[in-house]
PDB file of C-alpha atoms in Angstrom:
ATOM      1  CA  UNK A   1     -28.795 -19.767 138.439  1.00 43.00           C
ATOM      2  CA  UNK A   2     -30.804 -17.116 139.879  1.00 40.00           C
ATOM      3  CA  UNK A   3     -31.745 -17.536 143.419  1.00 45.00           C
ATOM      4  CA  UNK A   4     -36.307 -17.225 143.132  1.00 42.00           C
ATOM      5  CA  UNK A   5     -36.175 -15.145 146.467  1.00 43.00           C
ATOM      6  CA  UNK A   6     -34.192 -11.881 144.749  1.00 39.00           C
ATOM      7  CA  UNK A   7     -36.129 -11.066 141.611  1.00 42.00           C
ATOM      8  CA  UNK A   8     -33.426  -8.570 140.830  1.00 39.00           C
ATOM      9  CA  UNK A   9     -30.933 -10.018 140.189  1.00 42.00           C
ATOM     10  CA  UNK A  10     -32.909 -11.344 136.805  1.00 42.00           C
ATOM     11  CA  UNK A  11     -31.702  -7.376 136.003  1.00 40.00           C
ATOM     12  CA  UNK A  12     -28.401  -7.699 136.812  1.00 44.00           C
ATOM     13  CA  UNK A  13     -27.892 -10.905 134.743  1.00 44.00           C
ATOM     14  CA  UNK A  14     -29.716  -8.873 131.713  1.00 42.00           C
ATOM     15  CA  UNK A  15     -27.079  -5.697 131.901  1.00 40.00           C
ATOM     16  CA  UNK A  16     -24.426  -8.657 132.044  1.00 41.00           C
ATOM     17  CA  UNK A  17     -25.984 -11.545 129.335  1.00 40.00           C
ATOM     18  CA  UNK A  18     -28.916 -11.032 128.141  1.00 39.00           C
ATOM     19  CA  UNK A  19     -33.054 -12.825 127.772  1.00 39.00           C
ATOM     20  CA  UNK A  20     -37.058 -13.699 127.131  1.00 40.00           C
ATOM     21  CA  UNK A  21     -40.810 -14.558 127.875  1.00 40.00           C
ATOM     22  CA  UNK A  22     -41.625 -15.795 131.405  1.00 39.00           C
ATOM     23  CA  UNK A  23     -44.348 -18.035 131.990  1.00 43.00           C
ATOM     24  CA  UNK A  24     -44.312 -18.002 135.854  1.00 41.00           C
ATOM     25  CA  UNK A  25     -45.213 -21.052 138.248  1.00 44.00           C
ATOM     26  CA  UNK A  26     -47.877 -21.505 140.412  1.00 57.00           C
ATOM     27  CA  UNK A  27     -46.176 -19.557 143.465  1.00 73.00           C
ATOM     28  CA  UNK A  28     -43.441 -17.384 144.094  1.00 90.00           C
ATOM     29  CA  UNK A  29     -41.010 -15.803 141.534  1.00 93.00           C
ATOM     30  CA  UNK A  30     -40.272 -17.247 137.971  1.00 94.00           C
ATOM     31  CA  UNK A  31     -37.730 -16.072 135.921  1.00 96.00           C
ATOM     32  CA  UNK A  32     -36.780 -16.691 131.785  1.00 96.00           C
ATOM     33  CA  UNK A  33     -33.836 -15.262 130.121  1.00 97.00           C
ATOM     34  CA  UNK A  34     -34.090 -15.807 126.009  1.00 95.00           C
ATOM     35  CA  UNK A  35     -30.865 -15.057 124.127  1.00 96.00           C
ATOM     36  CA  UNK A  36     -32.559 -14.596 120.664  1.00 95.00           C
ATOM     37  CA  UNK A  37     -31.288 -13.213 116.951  1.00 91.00           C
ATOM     38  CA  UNK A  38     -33.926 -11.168 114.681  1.00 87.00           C
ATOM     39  CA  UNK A  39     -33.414 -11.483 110.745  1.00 85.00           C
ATOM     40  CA  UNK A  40     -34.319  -7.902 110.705  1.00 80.00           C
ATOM     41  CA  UNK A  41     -35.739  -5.626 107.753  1.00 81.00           C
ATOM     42  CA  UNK A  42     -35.533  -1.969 107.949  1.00 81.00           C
ATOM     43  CA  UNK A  43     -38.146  -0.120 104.999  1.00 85.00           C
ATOM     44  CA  UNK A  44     -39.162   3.567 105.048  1.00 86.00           C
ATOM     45  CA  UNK A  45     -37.325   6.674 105.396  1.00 83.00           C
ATOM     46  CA  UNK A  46     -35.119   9.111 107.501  1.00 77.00           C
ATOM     47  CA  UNK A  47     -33.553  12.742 107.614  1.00 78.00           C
ATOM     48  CA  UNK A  48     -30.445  13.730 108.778  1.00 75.00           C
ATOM     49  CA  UNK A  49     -29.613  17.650 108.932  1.00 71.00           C
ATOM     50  CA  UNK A  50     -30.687  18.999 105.392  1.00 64.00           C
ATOM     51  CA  UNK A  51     -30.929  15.891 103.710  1.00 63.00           C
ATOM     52  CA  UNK A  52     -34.343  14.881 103.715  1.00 64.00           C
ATOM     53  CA  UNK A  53     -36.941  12.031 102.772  1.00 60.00           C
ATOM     54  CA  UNK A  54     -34.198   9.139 102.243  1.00 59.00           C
ATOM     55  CA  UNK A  55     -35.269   6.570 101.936  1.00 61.00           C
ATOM     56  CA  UNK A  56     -34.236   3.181 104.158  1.00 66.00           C
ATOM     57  CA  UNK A  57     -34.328  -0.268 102.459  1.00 65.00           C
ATOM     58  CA  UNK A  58     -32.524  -2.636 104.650  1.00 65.00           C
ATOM     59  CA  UNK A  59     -33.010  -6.600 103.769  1.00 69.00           C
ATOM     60  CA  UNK A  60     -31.475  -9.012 106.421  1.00 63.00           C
ATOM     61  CA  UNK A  61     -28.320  -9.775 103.906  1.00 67.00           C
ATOM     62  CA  UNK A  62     -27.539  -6.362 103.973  1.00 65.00           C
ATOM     63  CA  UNK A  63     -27.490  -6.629 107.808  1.00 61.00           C
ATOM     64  CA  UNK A  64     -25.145  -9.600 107.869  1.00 61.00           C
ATOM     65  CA  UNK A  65     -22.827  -7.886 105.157  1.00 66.00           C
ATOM     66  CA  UNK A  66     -22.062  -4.846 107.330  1.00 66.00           C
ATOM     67  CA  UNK A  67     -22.419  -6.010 111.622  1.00 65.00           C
ATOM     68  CA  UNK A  68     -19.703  -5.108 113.379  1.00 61.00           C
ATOM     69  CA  UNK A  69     -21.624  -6.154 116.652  1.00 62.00           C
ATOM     70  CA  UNK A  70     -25.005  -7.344 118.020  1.00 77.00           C
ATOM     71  CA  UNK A  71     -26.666  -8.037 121.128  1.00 85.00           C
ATOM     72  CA  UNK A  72     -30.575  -9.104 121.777  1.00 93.00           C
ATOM     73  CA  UNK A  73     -31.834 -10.867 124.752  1.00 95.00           C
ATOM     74  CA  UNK A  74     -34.358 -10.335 127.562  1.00 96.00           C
ATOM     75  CA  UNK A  75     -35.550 -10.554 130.876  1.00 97.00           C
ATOM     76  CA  UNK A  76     -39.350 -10.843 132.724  1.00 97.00           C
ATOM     77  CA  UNK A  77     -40.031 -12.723 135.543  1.00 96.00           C
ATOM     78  CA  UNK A  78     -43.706 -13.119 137.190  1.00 96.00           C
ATOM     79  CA  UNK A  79     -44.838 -13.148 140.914  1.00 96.00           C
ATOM     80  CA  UNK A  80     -47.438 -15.872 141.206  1.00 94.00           C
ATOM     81  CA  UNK A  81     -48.569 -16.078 138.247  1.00 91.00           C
ATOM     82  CA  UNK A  82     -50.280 -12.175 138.422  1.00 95.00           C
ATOM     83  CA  UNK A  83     -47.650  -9.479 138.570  1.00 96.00           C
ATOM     84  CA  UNK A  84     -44.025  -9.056 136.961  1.00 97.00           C
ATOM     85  CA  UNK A  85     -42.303  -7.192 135.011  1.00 97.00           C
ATOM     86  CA  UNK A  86     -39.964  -7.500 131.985  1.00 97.00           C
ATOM     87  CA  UNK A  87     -36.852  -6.090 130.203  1.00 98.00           C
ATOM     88  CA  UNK A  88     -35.647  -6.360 126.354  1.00 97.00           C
ATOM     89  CA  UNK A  89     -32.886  -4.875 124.775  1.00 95.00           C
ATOM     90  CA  UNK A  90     -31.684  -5.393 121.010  1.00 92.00           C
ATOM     91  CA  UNK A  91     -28.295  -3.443 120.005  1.00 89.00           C
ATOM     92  CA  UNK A  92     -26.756  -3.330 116.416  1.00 82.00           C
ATOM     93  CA  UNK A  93     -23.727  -2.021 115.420  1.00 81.00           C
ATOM     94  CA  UNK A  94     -23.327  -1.436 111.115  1.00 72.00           C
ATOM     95  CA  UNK A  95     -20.520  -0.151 109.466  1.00 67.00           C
ATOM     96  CA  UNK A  96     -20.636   0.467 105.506  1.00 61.00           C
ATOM     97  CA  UNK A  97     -17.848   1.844 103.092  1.00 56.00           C
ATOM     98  CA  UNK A  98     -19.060   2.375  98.914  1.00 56.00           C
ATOM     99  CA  UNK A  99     -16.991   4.225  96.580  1.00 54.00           C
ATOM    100  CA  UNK A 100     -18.882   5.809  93.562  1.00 51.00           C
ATOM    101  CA  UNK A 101     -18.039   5.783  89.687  1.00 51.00           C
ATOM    102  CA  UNK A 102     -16.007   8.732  90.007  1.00 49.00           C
ATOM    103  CA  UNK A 103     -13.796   7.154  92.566  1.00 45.00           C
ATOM    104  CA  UNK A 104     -15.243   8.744  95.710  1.00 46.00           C
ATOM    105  CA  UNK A 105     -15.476   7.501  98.869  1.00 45.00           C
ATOM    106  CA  UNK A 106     -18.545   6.947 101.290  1.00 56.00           C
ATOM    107  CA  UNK A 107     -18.516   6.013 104.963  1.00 61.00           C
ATOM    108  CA  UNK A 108     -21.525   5.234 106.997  1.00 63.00           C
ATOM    109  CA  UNK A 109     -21.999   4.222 110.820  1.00 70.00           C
ATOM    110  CA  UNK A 110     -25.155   3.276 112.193  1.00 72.00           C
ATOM    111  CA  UNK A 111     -25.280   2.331 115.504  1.00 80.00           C
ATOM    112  CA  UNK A 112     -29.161   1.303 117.465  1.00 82.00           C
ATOM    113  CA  UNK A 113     -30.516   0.256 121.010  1.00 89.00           C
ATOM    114  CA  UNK A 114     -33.970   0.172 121.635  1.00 93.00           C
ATOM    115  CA  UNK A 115     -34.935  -0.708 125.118  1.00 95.00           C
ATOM    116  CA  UNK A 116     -38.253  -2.110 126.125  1.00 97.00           C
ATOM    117  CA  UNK A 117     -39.105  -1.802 130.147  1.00 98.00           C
ATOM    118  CA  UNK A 118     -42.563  -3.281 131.153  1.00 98.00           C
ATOM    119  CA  UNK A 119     -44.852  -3.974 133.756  1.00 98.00           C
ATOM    120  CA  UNK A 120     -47.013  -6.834 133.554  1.00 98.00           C
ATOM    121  CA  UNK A 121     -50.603  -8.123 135.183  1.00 98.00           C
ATOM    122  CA  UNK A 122     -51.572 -11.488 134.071  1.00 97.00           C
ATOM    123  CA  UNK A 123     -55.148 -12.901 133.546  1.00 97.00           C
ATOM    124  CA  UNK A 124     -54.924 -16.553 133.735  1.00 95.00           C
ATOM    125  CA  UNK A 125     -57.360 -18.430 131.329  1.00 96.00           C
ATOM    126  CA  UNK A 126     -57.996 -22.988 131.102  1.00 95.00           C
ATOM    127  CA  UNK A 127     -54.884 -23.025 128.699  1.00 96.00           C
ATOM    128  CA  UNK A 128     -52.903 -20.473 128.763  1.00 96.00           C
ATOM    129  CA  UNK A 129     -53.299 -16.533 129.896  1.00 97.00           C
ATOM    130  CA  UNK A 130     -53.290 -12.781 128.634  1.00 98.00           C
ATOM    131  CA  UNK A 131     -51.025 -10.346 129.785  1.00 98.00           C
ATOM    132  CA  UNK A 132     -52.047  -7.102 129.912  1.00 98.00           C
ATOM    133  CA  UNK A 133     -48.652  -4.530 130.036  1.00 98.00           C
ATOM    134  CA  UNK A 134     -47.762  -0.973 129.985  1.00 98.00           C
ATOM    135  CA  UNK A 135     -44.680   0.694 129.808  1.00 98.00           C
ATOM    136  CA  UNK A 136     -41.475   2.426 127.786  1.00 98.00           C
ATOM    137  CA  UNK A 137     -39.671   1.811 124.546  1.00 97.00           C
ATOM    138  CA  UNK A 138     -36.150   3.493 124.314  1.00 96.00           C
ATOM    139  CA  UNK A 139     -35.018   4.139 120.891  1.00 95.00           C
ATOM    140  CA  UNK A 140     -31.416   5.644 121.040  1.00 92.00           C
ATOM    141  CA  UNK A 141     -29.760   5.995 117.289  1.00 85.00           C
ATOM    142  CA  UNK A 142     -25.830   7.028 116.896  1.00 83.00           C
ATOM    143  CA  UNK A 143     -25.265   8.160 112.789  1.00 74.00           C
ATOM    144  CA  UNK A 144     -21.784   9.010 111.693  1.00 71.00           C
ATOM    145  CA  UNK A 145     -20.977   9.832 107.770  1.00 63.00           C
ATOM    146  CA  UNK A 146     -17.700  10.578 105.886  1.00 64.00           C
ATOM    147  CA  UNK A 147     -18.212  11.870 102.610  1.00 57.00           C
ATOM    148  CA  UNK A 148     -14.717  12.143  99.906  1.00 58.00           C
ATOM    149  CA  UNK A 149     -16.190  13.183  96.575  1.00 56.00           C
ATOM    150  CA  UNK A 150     -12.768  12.125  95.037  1.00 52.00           C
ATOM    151  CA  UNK A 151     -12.710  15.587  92.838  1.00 47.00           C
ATOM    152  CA  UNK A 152     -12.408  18.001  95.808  1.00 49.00           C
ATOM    153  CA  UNK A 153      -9.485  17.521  98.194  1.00 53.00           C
ATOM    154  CA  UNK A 154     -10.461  16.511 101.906  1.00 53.00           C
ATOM    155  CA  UNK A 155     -13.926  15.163 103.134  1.00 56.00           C
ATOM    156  CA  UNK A 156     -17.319  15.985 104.641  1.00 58.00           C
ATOM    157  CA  UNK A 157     -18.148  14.479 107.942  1.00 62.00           C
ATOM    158  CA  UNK A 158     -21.604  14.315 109.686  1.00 61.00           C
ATOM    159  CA  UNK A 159     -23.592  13.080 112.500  1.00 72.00           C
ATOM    160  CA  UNK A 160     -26.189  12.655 114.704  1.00 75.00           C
ATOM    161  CA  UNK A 161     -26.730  11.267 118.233  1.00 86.00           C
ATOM    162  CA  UNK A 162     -30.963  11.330 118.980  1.00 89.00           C
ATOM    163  CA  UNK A 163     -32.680   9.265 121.699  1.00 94.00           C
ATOM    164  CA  UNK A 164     -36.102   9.433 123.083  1.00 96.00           C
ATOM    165  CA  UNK A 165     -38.488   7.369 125.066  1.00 97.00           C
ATOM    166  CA  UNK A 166     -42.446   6.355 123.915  1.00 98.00           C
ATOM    167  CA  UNK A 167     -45.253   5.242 126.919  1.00 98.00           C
ATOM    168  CA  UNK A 168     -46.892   1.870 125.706  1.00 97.00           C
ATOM    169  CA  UNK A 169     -50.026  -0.168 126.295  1.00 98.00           C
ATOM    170  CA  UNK A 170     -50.391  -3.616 125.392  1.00 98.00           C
ATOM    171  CA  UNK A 171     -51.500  -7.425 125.509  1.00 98.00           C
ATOM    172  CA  UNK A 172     -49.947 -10.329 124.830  1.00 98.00           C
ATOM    173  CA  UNK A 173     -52.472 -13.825 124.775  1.00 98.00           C
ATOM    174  CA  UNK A 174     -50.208 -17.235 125.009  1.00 98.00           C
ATOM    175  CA  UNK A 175     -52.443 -20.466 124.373  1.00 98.00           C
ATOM    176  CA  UNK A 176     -50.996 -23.390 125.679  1.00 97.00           C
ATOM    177  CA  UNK A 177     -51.843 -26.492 123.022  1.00 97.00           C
ATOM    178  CA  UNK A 178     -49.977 -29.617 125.122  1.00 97.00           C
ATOM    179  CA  UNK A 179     -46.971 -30.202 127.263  1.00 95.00           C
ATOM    180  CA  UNK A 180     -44.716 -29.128 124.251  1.00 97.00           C
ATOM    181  CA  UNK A 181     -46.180 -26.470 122.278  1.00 98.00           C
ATOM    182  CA  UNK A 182     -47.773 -23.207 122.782  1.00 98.00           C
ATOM    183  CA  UNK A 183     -48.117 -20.161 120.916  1.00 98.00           C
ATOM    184  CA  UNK A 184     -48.437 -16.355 121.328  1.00 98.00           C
ATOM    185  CA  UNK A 185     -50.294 -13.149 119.855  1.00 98.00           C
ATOM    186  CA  UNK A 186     -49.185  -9.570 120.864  1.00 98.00           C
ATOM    187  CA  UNK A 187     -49.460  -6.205 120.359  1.00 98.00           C
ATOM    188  CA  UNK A 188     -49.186  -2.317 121.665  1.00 98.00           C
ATOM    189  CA  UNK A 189     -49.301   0.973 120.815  1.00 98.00           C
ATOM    190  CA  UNK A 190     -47.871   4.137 122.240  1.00 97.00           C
ATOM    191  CA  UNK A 191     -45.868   7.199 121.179  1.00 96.00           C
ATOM    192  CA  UNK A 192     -49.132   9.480 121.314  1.00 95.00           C
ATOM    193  CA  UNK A 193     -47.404  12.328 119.992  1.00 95.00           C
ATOM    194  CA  UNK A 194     -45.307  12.851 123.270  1.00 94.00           C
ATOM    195  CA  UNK A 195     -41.917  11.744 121.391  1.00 95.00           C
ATOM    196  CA  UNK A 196     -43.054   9.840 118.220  1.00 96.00           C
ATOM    197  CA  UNK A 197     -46.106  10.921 116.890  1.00 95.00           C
ATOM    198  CA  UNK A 198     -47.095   7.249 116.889  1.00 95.00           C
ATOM    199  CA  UNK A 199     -45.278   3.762 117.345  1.00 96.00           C
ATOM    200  CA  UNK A 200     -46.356  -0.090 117.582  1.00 96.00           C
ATOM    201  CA  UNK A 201     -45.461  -3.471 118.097  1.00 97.00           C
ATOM    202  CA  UNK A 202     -47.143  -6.860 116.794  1.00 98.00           C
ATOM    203  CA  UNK A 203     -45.749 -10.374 116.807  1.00 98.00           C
ATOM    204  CA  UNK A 204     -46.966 -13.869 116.571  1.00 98.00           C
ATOM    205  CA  UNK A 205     -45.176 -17.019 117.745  1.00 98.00           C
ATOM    206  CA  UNK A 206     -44.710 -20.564 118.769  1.00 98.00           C
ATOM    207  CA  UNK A 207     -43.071 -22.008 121.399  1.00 98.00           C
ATOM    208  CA  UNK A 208     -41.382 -25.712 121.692  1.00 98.00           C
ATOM    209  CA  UNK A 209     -40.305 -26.854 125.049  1.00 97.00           C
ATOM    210  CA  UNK A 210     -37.043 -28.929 124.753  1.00 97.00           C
ATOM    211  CA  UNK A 211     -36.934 -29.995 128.706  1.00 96.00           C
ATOM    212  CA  UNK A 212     -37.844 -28.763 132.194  1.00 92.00           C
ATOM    213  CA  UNK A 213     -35.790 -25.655 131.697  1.00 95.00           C
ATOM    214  CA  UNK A 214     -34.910 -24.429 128.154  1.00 97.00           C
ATOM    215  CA  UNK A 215     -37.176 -23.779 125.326  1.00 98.00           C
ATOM    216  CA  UNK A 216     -37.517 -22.690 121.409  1.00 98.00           C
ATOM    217  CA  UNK A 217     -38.648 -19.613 120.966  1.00 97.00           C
ATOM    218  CA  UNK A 218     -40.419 -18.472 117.008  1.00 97.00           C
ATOM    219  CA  UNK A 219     -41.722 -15.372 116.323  1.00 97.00           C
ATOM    220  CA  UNK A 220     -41.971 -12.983 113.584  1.00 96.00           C
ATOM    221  CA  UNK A 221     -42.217  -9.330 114.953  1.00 95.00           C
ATOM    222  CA  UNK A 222     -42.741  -5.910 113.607  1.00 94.00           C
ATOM    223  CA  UNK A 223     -42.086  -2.645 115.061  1.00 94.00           C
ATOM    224  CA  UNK A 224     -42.712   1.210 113.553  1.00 94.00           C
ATOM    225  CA  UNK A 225     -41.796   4.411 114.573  1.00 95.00           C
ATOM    226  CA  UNK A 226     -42.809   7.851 113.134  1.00 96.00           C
ATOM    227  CA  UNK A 227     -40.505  10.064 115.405  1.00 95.00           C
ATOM    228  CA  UNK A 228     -39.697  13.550 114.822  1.00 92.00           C
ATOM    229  CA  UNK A 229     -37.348  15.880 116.346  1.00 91.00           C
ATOM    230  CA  UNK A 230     -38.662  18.803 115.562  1.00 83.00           C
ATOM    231  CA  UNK A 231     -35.660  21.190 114.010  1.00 84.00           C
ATOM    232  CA  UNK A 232     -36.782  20.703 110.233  1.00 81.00           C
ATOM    233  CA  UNK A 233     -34.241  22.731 108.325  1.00 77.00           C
ATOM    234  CA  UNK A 234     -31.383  22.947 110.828  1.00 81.00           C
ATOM    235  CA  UNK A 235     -28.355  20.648 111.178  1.00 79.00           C
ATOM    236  CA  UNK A 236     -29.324  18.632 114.023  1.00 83.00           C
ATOM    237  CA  UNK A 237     -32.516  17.806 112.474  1.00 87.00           C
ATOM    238  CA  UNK A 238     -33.510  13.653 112.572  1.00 87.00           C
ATOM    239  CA  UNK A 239     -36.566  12.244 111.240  1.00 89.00           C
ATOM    240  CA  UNK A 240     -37.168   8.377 111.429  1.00 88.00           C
ATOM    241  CA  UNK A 241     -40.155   6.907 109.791  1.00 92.00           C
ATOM    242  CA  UNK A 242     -39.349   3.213 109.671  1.00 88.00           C
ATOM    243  CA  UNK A 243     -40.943  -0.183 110.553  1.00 91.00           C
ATOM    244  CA  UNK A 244     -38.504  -3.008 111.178  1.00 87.00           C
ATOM    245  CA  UNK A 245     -39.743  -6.723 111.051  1.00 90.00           C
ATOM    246  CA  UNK A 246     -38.317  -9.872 110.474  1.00 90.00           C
ATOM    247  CA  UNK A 247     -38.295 -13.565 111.811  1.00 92.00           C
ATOM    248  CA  UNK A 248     -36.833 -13.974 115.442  1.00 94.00           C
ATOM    249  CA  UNK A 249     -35.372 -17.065 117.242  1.00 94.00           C
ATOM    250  CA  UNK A 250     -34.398 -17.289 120.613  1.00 96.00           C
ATOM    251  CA  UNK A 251     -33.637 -19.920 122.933  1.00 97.00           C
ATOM    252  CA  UNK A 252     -35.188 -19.575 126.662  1.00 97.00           C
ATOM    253  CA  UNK A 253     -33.788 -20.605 129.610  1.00 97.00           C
ATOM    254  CA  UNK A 254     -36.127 -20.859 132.791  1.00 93.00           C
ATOM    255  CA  UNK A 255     -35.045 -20.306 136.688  1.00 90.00           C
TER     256      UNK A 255
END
């Protein structure tokens, strides 16, 4: 339980578990924590060193075939129904091993945060509200490779460690149908060629409230990224063109 008069320690509890939307009460602080899994698609491409233009075709089974970890949740709580602020943070962890007709051997690693930190100021409308947001996404991407062409003795390794952070502007609008149901519209935009040359966000969604303090949370969500470092030609090149989308379900608990 987190105590309404330290907003904090909402944070704390999200390095430590995890989290979701907040629909605040009438006074004082409000705080939701959403646990939530995304059936996640990767599509577009990426370069790594010299290799360039692969492309990235991820499906969801894919996903499940090679996780070696995974943690989503999130945190926002609200101040009165006006101001608050909100964290989300989604972590995979692949691993992949192929071996080709001629008996070689091919090791991949992929390993992805992306971090979303937000302030929020909320218009409150007869049923329901828009929130109107601005902020950071943290992308931060780990690639390792082992290459053993099977006809050559020995292997070829590479990698790649990139991270960089994109500004954001946004709104979210949440229309509240009854006591049970409710259902949300968002987007942003950011990027503006300070790290990615452009990235954004959209998602639509339901809510069902189960009882006075957890709910169902539906969504399907897209985000893309067109991020560039800049050192085309050169080993520690990384280019990441991608949009990832997919169905998300969560469940939210409310303080």
């Amino acid at each position: 339980m987190i105590d309404r008069k330290y907003p904090l320690s909402g944070l704390a509890m999200l390095l430590a578990s995890g989290c979701s939307l907040a629909q605040a009460g009438d006074t004082g602080w409000a705080t939701e924590l959403d646990i939530y899994m995304l059936g996640a698609n990767i599509k577009g491409d990426s370069s790594m060193g010299r290799i360039t233009g692969a492309p990235v075709d991820i499906d969801f089974g894919d996903i499940l075939e090679t996780l070696k970890m995974s943690f989503m949740g999130r945190v926002e709580t609200m101040y009165d129904n006006r101001w608050g602020f909100w964290l989300d943070y989604a972590f995979m962890d692949l691993a992949d091993k192929k071996t080709n007709a001629r008996g070689g051997v091919v090791k991949a690693g992929l390993r992805q945060g992306v971090m979303e930190a937000m302030g929020v100021y909320r218009q409150p409308l007869t049923r329901g509200h828009v929130d109107y947001y601005a902020g950071i996404r943290w992308w931060d991407n780990d690639i390792d490779a082992t290459v053993n062409p099977a006809l050559l003795p020995g292997s070829r390794e590479a990698s790649i460690s990139e991270d960089w952070v994109d500004p954001l502007v946004g709104a979210r609008w949440t229309h509240v149908f009854n006591k049970r149901w409710s259902m949300t519209l968002r987007g942003d935009v950011g990027g503006f060629g300070i790290a990615s040359d452009i990235t954004w966000a959209a998602a639509i969604g339901a809510r069902y409230r189960i009882n006075d303090s957890l709910d169902l949370d539906m969504q399907y969500k897209g985000t893309w990224v067109d991020y560039s470092n800049d050192k085309k030609g050169k080993p520690e090149y990384f280019q990441y063109d991608t949009v990832t989308h997919g169905p998300l379900l969560g469940l939210v608990f409310r303080f």
